[in-house]
XYZ file of C-alpha atoms in Angstrom:
580
model
C 114.223 84.377 120.293
C 117.831 83.651 121.744
C 119.675 86.973 122.979
C 116.383 89.015 123.481
C 113.821 89.314 126.110
C 110.445 87.103 125.754
C 107.503 88.988 124.857
C 104.105 87.818 126.269
C 100.497 89.078 126.339
C 97.165 88.077 127.196
C 95.160 86.900 124.100
C 91.818 85.084 122.760
C 92.980 82.364 120.585
C 90.397 81.009 118.283
C 91.799 78.180 115.909
C 89.419 76.362 112.866
C 89.871 73.257 110.911
C 88.381 71.506 108.223
C 86.444 68.436 108.926
C 87.394 65.364 106.796
C 90.065 67.805 104.773
C 92.099 65.117 103.695
C 89.525 62.797 102.814
C 87.774 65.548 100.408
C 91.129 66.313 98.689
C 91.444 62.647 97.935
C 88.050 62.784 96.188
C 87.981 66.047 94.484
C 90.839 68.730 95.189
C 89.795 71.310 92.589
C 86.375 71.943 94.328
C 87.714 71.440 97.854
C 90.519 74.227 97.151
C 87.731 76.445 95.530
C 85.378 76.076 98.614
C 87.928 76.663 101.103
C 88.674 79.929 98.969
C 85.268 80.968 99.313
C 85.479 80.481 102.956
C 88.623 82.461 103.236
C 87.604 85.572 101.009
C 84.058 85.822 101.609
C 83.172 84.492 105.341
C 86.855 84.553 107.447
C 88.443 87.587 106.394
C 85.273 89.988 106.613
C 84.574 88.536 109.934
C 87.939 89.032 111.176
C 87.936 92.942 110.009
C 84.411 93.100 111.761
C 85.337 91.556 115.197
C 89.037 93.050 115.264
C 90.787 89.637 114.931
C 94.101 89.075 113.414
C 94.931 85.967 111.509
C 98.137 84.621 112.765
C 98.096 81.706 110.355
C 96.214 80.860 107.592
C 96.253 77.157 106.354
C 94.656 75.503 103.425
C 92.329 73.598 106.222
C 92.437 75.878 109.066
C 93.340 79.212 110.697
C 94.782 80.401 113.740
C 93.667 83.819 115.078
C 93.901 86.171 118.007
C 91.505 88.699 119.740
C 91.804 91.341 122.080
C 88.533 90.366 123.555
C 87.197 86.853 124.131
C 83.396 88.448 123.543
C 84.814 89.112 119.969
C 85.990 85.732 119.464
C 83.053 83.896 120.603
C 80.866 86.034 118.533
C 82.888 85.640 115.344
C 83.146 81.885 115.928
C 79.422 81.654 115.976
C 78.862 83.874 113.172
C 81.439 82.015 111.151
C 79.504 78.785 112.003
C 76.500 80.480 110.800
C 77.710 81.790 107.836
C 79.355 78.556 106.783
C 75.964 76.660 107.459
C 73.960 79.261 105.117
C 76.817 78.895 102.520
C 76.339 74.972 102.594
C 72.553 74.902 102.063
C 73.101 75.290 98.243
C 76.294 72.474 98.230
C 76.305 68.737 98.120
C 76.819 66.754 101.272
C 80.161 65.470 100.152
C 81.343 68.952 99.134
C 80.146 71.194 102.200
C 83.045 72.797 104.480
C 82.599 71.961 107.825
C 84.381 73.472 110.492
C 85.461 72.708 114.246
C 86.666 75.699 116.348
C 88.219 75.975 119.576
C 88.656 79.177 121.754
C 91.009 79.869 124.634
C 91.817 82.866 126.706
C 95.623 82.366 127.555
C 98.972 83.839 127.877
C 101.090 83.706 124.549
C 104.753 84.404 123.461
C 105.161 86.812 120.679
C 107.786 86.007 118.019
C 107.574 88.428 115.323
C 103.810 88.150 113.798
C 103.903 84.794 115.147
C 102.232 83.277 118.556
C 103.615 80.146 120.525
C 102.723 78.779 123.845
C 100.217 76.817 126.021
C 97.511 79.066 125.403
C 97.463 78.193 121.618
C 97.861 74.466 122.352
C 94.844 74.368 124.638
C 92.640 76.261 121.891
C 93.826 73.368 119.607
C 92.748 70.777 121.602
C 89.588 72.108 122.319
C 89.113 72.675 118.451
C 89.607 68.995 118.163
C 87.011 68.264 120.611
C 84.337 70.337 119.066
C 81.759 68.557 117.085
C 81.941 69.086 113.258
C 80.247 72.497 113.040
C 80.475 73.269 116.565
C 82.584 75.374 119.039
C 84.532 74.592 122.311
C 85.642 76.797 124.788
C 88.025 77.000 127.890
C 86.738 77.701 131.340
C 88.548 80.706 131.185
C 86.902 82.135 128.072
C 83.394 80.919 129.633
C 83.725 82.807 132.450
C 84.473 86.191 130.437
C 81.602 85.843 127.943
C 78.850 83.997 129.923
C 77.013 87.171 131.128
C 77.485 88.953 128.061
C 76.299 87.061 125.352
C 72.921 85.719 124.346
C 74.616 82.074 123.540
C 73.638 78.876 125.465
C 76.766 76.870 126.533
C 76.820 73.406 127.698
C 79.283 72.387 130.669
C 80.992 69.147 129.245
C 82.836 68.511 132.518
C 86.756 68.341 133.015
C 89.182 66.848 130.483
C 92.431 65.713 130.305
C 94.078 67.281 127.287
C 97.323 65.645 125.592
C 100.461 67.788 126.709
C 98.397 69.972 128.838
C 99.388 69.392 132.561
C 96.028 70.009 134.411
C 92.604 68.975 133.602
C 90.699 71.595 131.734
C 87.077 72.302 132.089
C 85.183 72.744 128.836
C 82.110 74.391 127.622
C 80.702 73.821 124.082
C 78.113 76.289 122.581
C 74.832 74.805 122.431
C 73.104 73.638 119.389
C 69.963 75.326 120.156
C 71.812 78.404 120.401
C 70.287 81.047 117.812
C 73.360 81.015 115.450
C 74.815 77.585 115.792
C 75.464 75.531 112.784
C 74.487 72.320 111.757
C 76.327 69.378 110.061
C 74.728 67.273 107.452
C 74.578 63.673 109.093
C 76.672 61.068 107.087
C 74.594 58.542 105.245
C 74.214 55.326 106.501
C 76.203 52.582 104.916
C 74.780 50.021 102.737
C 75.399 47.233 105.250
C 74.331 47.115 109.304
C 76.726 50.133 110.742
C 77.589 49.833 114.328
C 79.617 52.149 116.884
C 81.065 50.923 120.286
C 81.083 53.773 122.935
C 83.745 53.659 125.428
C 82.609 51.727 128.259
C 82.435 53.815 131.604
C 84.964 52.575 134.191
C 82.485 51.978 137.364
C 85.432 50.764 139.551
C 85.796 54.143 141.407
C 89.625 54.314 140.689
C 90.651 56.535 137.803
C 93.752 54.229 137.613
C 91.507 51.528 136.079
C 90.360 53.643 133.095
C 93.096 51.983 130.640
C 91.116 48.740 131.303
C 87.752 49.534 130.657
C 89.018 51.514 127.550
C 91.127 48.306 126.457
C 87.696 45.986 126.838
C 86.045 48.550 124.714
C 88.590 48.436 122.159
C 88.774 44.275 122.297
C 84.767 44.551 121.591
C 85.217 46.807 118.724
C 88.193 44.309 117.227
C 85.837 41.305 117.853
C 83.004 43.002 115.638
C 85.191 43.952 112.927
C 85.470 40.327 112.659
C 82.145 40.115 111.124
C 82.488 41.158 107.536
C 78.992 41.954 107.157
C 79.194 44.676 109.121
C 80.425 48.391 109.303
C 82.158 48.816 112.586
C 83.496 52.504 113.404
C 87.025 53.045 114.456
C 88.173 53.351 117.957
C 89.374 57.119 117.588
C 85.750 57.995 116.500
C 83.702 56.190 118.987
C 86.074 57.733 121.838
C 85.560 61.390 120.693
C 82.282 60.799 122.755
C 84.113 59.625 126.058
C 82.979 61.209 128.859
C 79.841 63.203 127.260
C 76.327 62.667 128.124
C 75.056 62.698 124.482
C 71.894 61.547 123.215
C 72.372 58.251 121.489
C 70.338 59.314 118.410
C 72.457 62.393 117.865
C 75.791 60.201 118.145
C 74.335 57.735 115.677
C 73.774 60.753 113.196
C 77.052 62.217 113.579
C 78.896 58.870 113.326
C 76.423 57.600 110.442
C 75.662 54.284 112.205
C 72.269 52.423 112.917
C 73.411 50.837 115.885
C 75.303 51.754 119.045
C 76.660 49.651 121.777
C 77.503 51.258 125.194
C 78.287 49.473 128.645
C 80.368 49.810 131.836
C 83.115 47.673 133.358
C 83.768 47.013 136.870
C 86.797 45.216 138.063
C 87.109 44.260 141.668
C 90.198 41.825 142.393
C 89.790 38.520 140.579
C 86.187 39.333 139.568
C 84.858 41.312 136.732
C 81.182 43.054 135.981
C 80.339 43.773 132.343
C 77.070 45.139 131.486
C 76.396 46.195 127.596
C 73.301 47.110 125.741
C 72.709 47.444 121.946
C 70.576 50.674 120.865
C 68.940 51.478 117.559
C 70.229 54.722 117.229
C 67.577 55.711 114.617
C 64.669 55.016 116.996
C 66.573 55.210 120.659
C 64.972 51.708 120.960
C 67.115 49.392 123.485
C 67.318 46.263 121.567
C 69.531 43.965 124.141
C 70.981 44.312 127.603
C 72.889 41.909 129.574
C 75.353 41.459 132.526
C 78.241 39.325 132.816
C 79.651 38.588 136.422
C 82.530 36.339 135.625
C 86.174 35.609 136.868
C 88.888 38.159 135.300
C 90.217 34.874 133.207
C 86.935 34.638 131.529
C 87.387 38.217 129.879
C 88.022 36.727 126.398
C 85.166 34.671 126.421
C 82.871 37.252 127.729
C 84.197 39.703 124.698
C 83.574 36.859 122.175
C 79.916 36.561 123.606
C 79.289 40.304 123.574
C 80.131 40.498 120.073
C 78.352 37.451 119.017
C 75.150 38.752 121.017
C 75.241 42.202 119.474
C 75.442 40.874 116.285
C 72.905 38.353 116.755
C 70.698 41.154 117.346
C 70.713 43.336 114.450
C 67.361 42.449 112.834
C 67.482 40.938 109.723
C 71.062 41.354 108.450
C 73.506 39.195 109.838
C 73.742 35.257 110.741
C 76.139 34.221 113.011
C 76.916 31.043 111.045
C 78.689 33.396 108.405
C 80.974 34.905 110.922
C 84.596 34.843 109.554
C 86.376 33.441 112.784
C 89.651 34.363 113.166
C 92.048 31.844 114.870
C 93.070 33.648 117.858
C 95.038 32.319 120.851
C 94.748 35.078 123.457
C 97.352 35.104 126.442
C 95.882 32.646 129.272
C 97.657 35.004 131.791
C 95.755 37.885 132.806
C 98.441 39.590 134.481
C 99.813 39.658 130.986
C 96.672 40.809 129.349
C 96.966 43.754 131.957
C 99.793 45.022 131.192
C 99.216 45.189 127.226
C 96.295 47.194 128.062
C 98.819 49.322 129.861
C 100.935 49.837 127.178
C 98.152 50.320 124.471
C 96.602 53.204 126.715
C 100.163 54.730 126.322
C 100.222 54.597 122.922
C 97.354 56.777 122.003
C 99.397 59.436 124.441
C 102.969 59.264 123.429
C 104.231 56.152 121.180
C 107.864 57.249 121.753
C 107.351 56.195 125.488
C 110.176 53.771 126.307
C 107.534 52.603 129.045
C 105.751 50.929 126.282
C 108.447 48.570 125.538
C 109.120 48.016 129.340
C 105.286 47.072 129.715
C 105.411 44.811 126.247
C 108.723 43.169 127.712
C 107.131 42.657 130.928
C 103.886 40.893 129.279
C 106.143 38.530 127.365
C 107.918 37.530 130.329
C 104.660 36.304 131.792
C 103.486 34.974 128.570
C 106.268 34.295 125.794
C 103.392 33.265 123.200
C 101.560 36.656 123.446
C 101.518 37.223 119.811
C 99.961 40.581 119.851
C 102.862 41.846 122.431
C 105.357 40.379 120.077
C 103.900 42.292 116.852
C 103.582 45.488 118.348
C 107.325 45.135 119.866
C 108.135 44.353 116.138
C 106.555 47.701 115.023
C 108.645 49.671 117.798
C 111.979 48.142 117.053
C 111.520 48.883 113.101
C 110.306 52.384 114.064
C 113.099 53.268 116.080
C 114.727 55.400 113.533
C 111.401 57.513 113.059
C 111.190 57.865 116.563
C 114.675 57.916 117.964
C 116.831 58.815 114.757
C 118.940 56.179 115.145
C 119.209 53.141 112.843
C 120.828 49.589 114.185
C 121.119 46.168 112.811
C 120.093 44.649 116.287
C 116.754 46.929 116.226
C 116.127 45.411 112.769
C 116.714 41.787 113.865
C 114.521 42.288 116.900
C 111.818 43.561 114.740
C 111.960 40.802 112.200
C 112.466 38.031 115.096
C 109.332 39.359 116.867
C 107.251 39.855 113.630
C 108.076 36.219 112.957
C 107.105 34.881 116.314
C 103.784 36.851 116.237
C 102.899 35.326 112.895
C 103.533 32.074 113.938
C 101.661 32.278 117.257
C 98.735 33.963 115.542
C 98.774 33.003 111.662
C 94.841 34.293 111.074
C 95.067 37.417 113.042
C 94.277 40.190 110.628
C 96.121 42.837 112.692
C 99.290 40.912 113.324
C 99.824 40.408 109.716
C 99.409 44.176 108.896
C 101.846 45.137 111.921
C 104.274 42.381 110.270
C 103.792 43.865 106.887
C 104.867 47.690 108.494
C 107.776 46.174 110.096
C 109.049 44.385 107.180
C 108.514 47.356 104.981
C 110.883 49.708 107.101
C 113.482 47.021 107.313
C 113.672 46.572 103.570
C 111.968 43.093 103.171
C 109.431 44.179 100.440
C 108.403 40.800 99.177
C 107.242 39.840 102.979
C 105.743 43.441 103.403
C 103.507 42.724 100.288
C 102.393 39.349 101.081
C 101.463 39.927 104.792
C 99.427 43.295 103.885
C 97.609 41.574 101.396
C 96.924 38.697 103.792
C 95.936 40.892 106.195
C 93.144 42.448 103.985
C 92.126 39.251 102.788
C 91.658 37.835 106.515
C 89.634 41.059 107.573
C 89.025 43.918 105.214
C 87.248 45.702 108.154
C 90.268 45.717 110.357
C 91.257 49.630 110.729
C 95.058 48.835 111.580
C 95.027 46.758 108.058
C 93.136 49.783 106.098
C 95.672 52.245 107.413
C 98.910 50.234 107.230
C 97.778 49.075 103.571
C 97.999 52.660 102.428
C 101.121 53.414 103.912
C 102.753 49.598 102.526
C 101.216 50.323 99.182
C 102.729 54.090 98.810
C 106.251 52.680 99.162
C 105.428 49.737 96.854
C 104.292 52.315 94.029
C 100.651 51.380 94.135
C 99.462 54.797 94.763
C 95.783 54.399 93.580
C 95.677 51.153 96.095
C 97.249 53.428 98.689
C 94.780 56.254 98.344
C 91.731 53.555 98.224
C 92.716 51.836 101.545
C 93.373 55.394 103.639
C 90.129 56.505 102.316
C 88.526 53.367 103.523
C 90.111 53.989 106.894
C 88.619 57.609 107.148
C 85.411 56.254 106.061
C 85.436 54.096 108.853
C 86.980 56.668 111.201
C 85.474 60.053 110.211
C 86.474 61.789 113.814
C 90.107 60.999 112.951
C 92.036 64.369 112.708
C 95.807 63.551 112.186
C 95.923 59.900 111.863
C 96.149 59.486 108.303
C 98.022 62.819 107.227
C 101.657 61.128 106.870
C 100.296 58.303 104.966
C 98.285 60.741 102.370
C 101.580 62.953 102.309
C 103.685 60.071 101.469
C 101.356 58.895 98.789
C 101.188 62.624 96.898
C 105.298 62.950 97.227
C 105.965 59.625 95.736
C 103.585 60.542 92.829
C 105.086 63.817 92.372
C 102.300 65.819 93.642
C 104.213 67.896 95.763
C 101.690 70.850 96.318
C 99.257 68.261 97.141
C 101.610 66.625 99.749
C 102.124 69.890 101.546
C 98.590 70.451 101.834
C 98.366 67.440 104.210
C 100.539 69.017 106.668
C 98.661 72.565 107.226
C 96.975 72.561 110.416
C 98.723 69.626 111.877
C 99.278 70.719 115.311
C 101.592 67.669 116.548
C 103.515 66.074 113.580
C 105.994 63.497 114.323
C 109.800 65.297 114.436
C 110.906 63.769 110.902
C 107.754 65.201 109.114
C 109.956 68.404 109.015
C 112.572 66.710 106.880
C 109.756 65.175 104.471
C 108.204 68.814 104.316
C 111.610 69.976 103.248
C 112.140 67.667 100.606
C 108.766 68.362 99.159
C 109.189 72.459 99.442
C 112.696 71.936 97.704
C 111.359 69.547 94.853
C 108.906 72.514 94.165
C 111.660 75.102 94.038
C 110.912 76.807 97.126
C 114.465 76.887 98.605
C 114.352 79.465 101.459
C 110.711 77.279 102.734
C 112.766 74.112 102.483
C 115.664 75.600 104.606
C 112.978 77.166 106.987
C 111.656 73.610 107.498
C 115.094 71.999 107.979
C 115.483 74.945 110.801
C 112.045 73.798 112.587
C 113.728 70.312 112.787
C 116.771 71.463 114.191
C 114.554 73.015 116.951
C 112.832 69.678 118.060
C 115.341 66.873 116.813
C 116.806 64.937 119.675
C 120.579 65.261 120.369
C 121.516 62.206 118.797
C 119.392 61.882 115.793
C 121.056 60.832 112.717
C 119.973 62.189 109.574
C 121.795 59.930 107.255
C 120.345 56.823 109.336
C 116.724 58.257 108.430
C 117.469 59.003 104.925
C 119.021 55.323 104.180
C 115.876 54.210 105.923
C 113.374 55.937 103.493
C 115.683 54.628 100.746
C 115.257 51.144 101.676
C 111.837 51.181 102.097
C 110.887 52.358 98.637
C 110.475 49.195 96.140
C 110.958 51.481 92.989
C 114.717 53.085 92.585
C 112.894 55.962 90.964
C 111.052 56.603 94.274
C 113.982 56.347 96.408
C 115.953 58.805 94.081
C 113.021 61.165 94.201
C 113.325 61.452 98.400
C 117.393 61.607 97.678
C 116.689 64.697 95.491
C 114.280 66.376 97.631
C 116.504 65.927 100.861
C 119.714 67.133 98.826
C 118.061 70.264 97.049
C 116.763 71.124 100.803
C 120.565 71.383 101.774
C 120.831 68.047 103.562
C 124.223 66.436 102.808
C 123.192 62.670 102.232
C-alpha cells in the first residue's frame, strides 16, 4: 500500500473455521470436501445475502466475512450454527461439519477487496476460543447487540489473546439460546481416559501463572507414562483455562471419563497443591488430596498425584503395571523454575531469544538438566527456520545438547523425540530414525513423540506412518488448531498430493514465515505460477532482513532421506522463481 493513503473503516468481522479439518481430510478427503461444498453453497452464501454480509476470503476450512451491522453478523452466526446442526442430523458423527465462529467489531484496513488489521486478528482469536458448534464475540460487539437480540450471552471474563496488546472481555452465545448449535460428543476411548484441567494459580500473583501451568503440564506428562490410559494433550486441556464450565460438559467435549482439577499456591520455599479426581460421566468426586510440602519435593508430589489418580480409576489400572521411565529431574528448584518460565514462552512465541537465555541460565545452575539440553538442541537445530540462517556452530550445538540429554535421561521418551527432531534437521537420518522409534517404544502416549513421529517419518519417506502418528496426536489433542498443519502439508507434498497439501494452509491465521515458501513450491508444482509468485511476495513482506533462502532450501534438502523427495522440493522452489 506504499504510495497511497491507508483506507480504514469500522466493520463487524466474522470468522468461522471447521473443527478437526485436518483429521477429517486425513480420514476421508472426498466426503469432507463434499460436505464443505454443501456448507458453502446451501448455507453460507444464502445467509450472507440474507444478512448483507460480504465474504472477504473463502477457504477450504473457513471463511472471513464482514458486515455493516454487528446485529446482522451475530444473527447470521446463530442461524448458521442452527442450520449446520440441522444439516448434521442425518450425517454420521465422524462426517459432520462442525464450526467455531468468532465475531468482533473493530477498525480494519482496506486493500482492494481484502481486509487487514487487529480487528480481524481479534475475531480470529475469538473463533479459536469458541466451543465446537459455538460462537464467541468481543466486548465491543456485545455492547451493540445485548439489548437488540433474544439471545443469551455468557460473560467468560477477560482473556489475554496472543499478539493482542490488552486483555479482552469475551462473551459466548449461551448453549440454551433458541438457535444454538450442538456438537456431538466424542465417543469415549476403549480404555480409561483422563483430562487434567489447568491448575488454578492460588498465589494471588499473576506473575506465578507460569508455575501453576507448568505443574499441570508435568502431571499430564506423568500420566502419559501409564500406557493403559488415554490422556488428553495439554493444548486441549488448556482450552478450558479460566472457564467455569461444568465438569460433565468438559468430559463430553473432550471425550473423557475422568477429569483432574486442582490448584497451586507457592509461597517462598513452601508449596501447596490441591488435586481432585472426578468421574465426568456422573460428576462424582472419586478422590481429593492436599499436599503441603517444601518446594524441593515438587517432583515427588507430581509422581504421587499421578499414581493416586490412576489408582482411583475403578477396575482398570494396576499401579504395578506402570511403565516407569528412568527420570533424573533437576535437583535445583531455581533451574526448574527457569525451565517453567521458558516453556511458558514457547506457547506464546517460539522465536523468542528469551527462551534460549532462560535455558542457558537453568543449565548454569544444573548442567545435568536433561530436558533443558533437549529443548536447546531443538532450538539450535531449528534456527534456520526461525531466523533464516544456518551455521555449523548451531548444528554442532544441536548435536552436542542432544547427545548430552540422551546420556542424562536415556529412558525419557520426550528427550528421544526431541533428539530425533534435531538429528533430522541436521541431516543425521539414521539417528533420527532410531530415536523416534525409541521414543514411541518407551511411551506411545507421549504427545511430543506422536507429533514428531509424523514429522520425522514424512521426511524418511514413510508417508503412511507419518499420517498415522499425526492422526493419533490429533485424537489426543482434539482442540488443537494449527499444531499439526505443517506436518500434514509436508506429508502430502512429499507424496505428490499438492492440492491436499495446500488445503492444510487454508484458514491458518499465523503460519511461520517459511510456510509461504513451501506454499509457493506446491503451487508451482501444480502449474499455478502466478499464485506461487504471490506466495513469494507474501514471504518477502514478513521475512527477516538477513533471511538466507539458500540456507533454508539446503536444510530442506538434507532433511530428505530419499533423493527424489529432495528433488521434488527443489523443483517446486525453482518453478516458483527461487534461484536455488
